[in-house]
Amino acid sequence: MGLPDGLLRSKLRITSFFRSWMLTDLALIDLSLRLV
């Protein structure tokens, strides 16, 4: 039951990558809004 270990690990990596990318994007938007 469950996903293979390698597949699970790559899925976690993709999820964490997307989360950090989104956080960086939001931080840049926030910064640009403050500069205006």
Short mmCIF file of C-alpha atoms in Angstrom, two decimals:
data_model
loop_
_atom_site.label_atom_id
_atom_site.label_comp_id
_atom_site.label_asym_id
_atom_site.label_seq_id
_atom_site.Cartn_x
_atom_site.Cartn_y
_atom_site.Cartn_z
CA MET A 1 0.00 0.00 0.00
CA GLY A 2 1.17 3.54 -0.78
CA LEU A 3 3.58 4.93 -3.29
CA PRO A 4 7.12 3.64 -3.86
CA ASP A 5 9.72 5.42 -1.74
CA GLY A 6 11.45 7.16 -4.64
CA LEU A 7 8.18 8.42 -6.12
CA LEU A 8 7.03 9.72 -2.75
CA ARG A 9 10.33 11.49 -2.23
CA SER A 10 10.24 13.16 -5.64
CA LYS A 11 6.63 14.22 -5.02
CA LEU A 12 7.65 15.80 -1.72
CA ARG A 13 10.52 17.58 -3.46
CA ILE A 14 8.21 18.98 -6.14
CA THR A 15 5.69 20.09 -3.52
CA SER A 16 8.32 21.84 -1.40
CA PHE A 17 9.79 23.45 -4.53
CA PHE A 18 6.39 24.81 -5.55
CA ARG A 19 5.71 26.04 -2.02
CA SER A 20 9.02 27.92 -1.78
CA TRP A 21 8.53 29.30 -5.32
CA MET A 22 5.07 30.59 -4.43
CA LEU A 23 6.34 32.12 -1.19
CA THR A 24 9.15 33.87 -3.08
CA ASP A 25 6.63 35.13 -5.64
CA LEU A 26 4.35 36.50 -2.91
CA ALA A 27 7.30 38.15 -1.17
CA LEU A 28 8.33 39.87 -4.41
CA ILE A 29 4.77 41.09 -5.01
CA ASP A 30 4.60 42.37 -1.43
CA LEU A 31 7.94 44.14 -1.83
CA SER A 32 6.95 45.78 -5.12
CA LEU A 33 3.64 46.94 -3.62
CA ARG A 34 5.49 48.57 -0.74
CA LEU A 35 7.90 50.35 -3.09
CA VAL A 36 5.06 51.93 -5.07
#
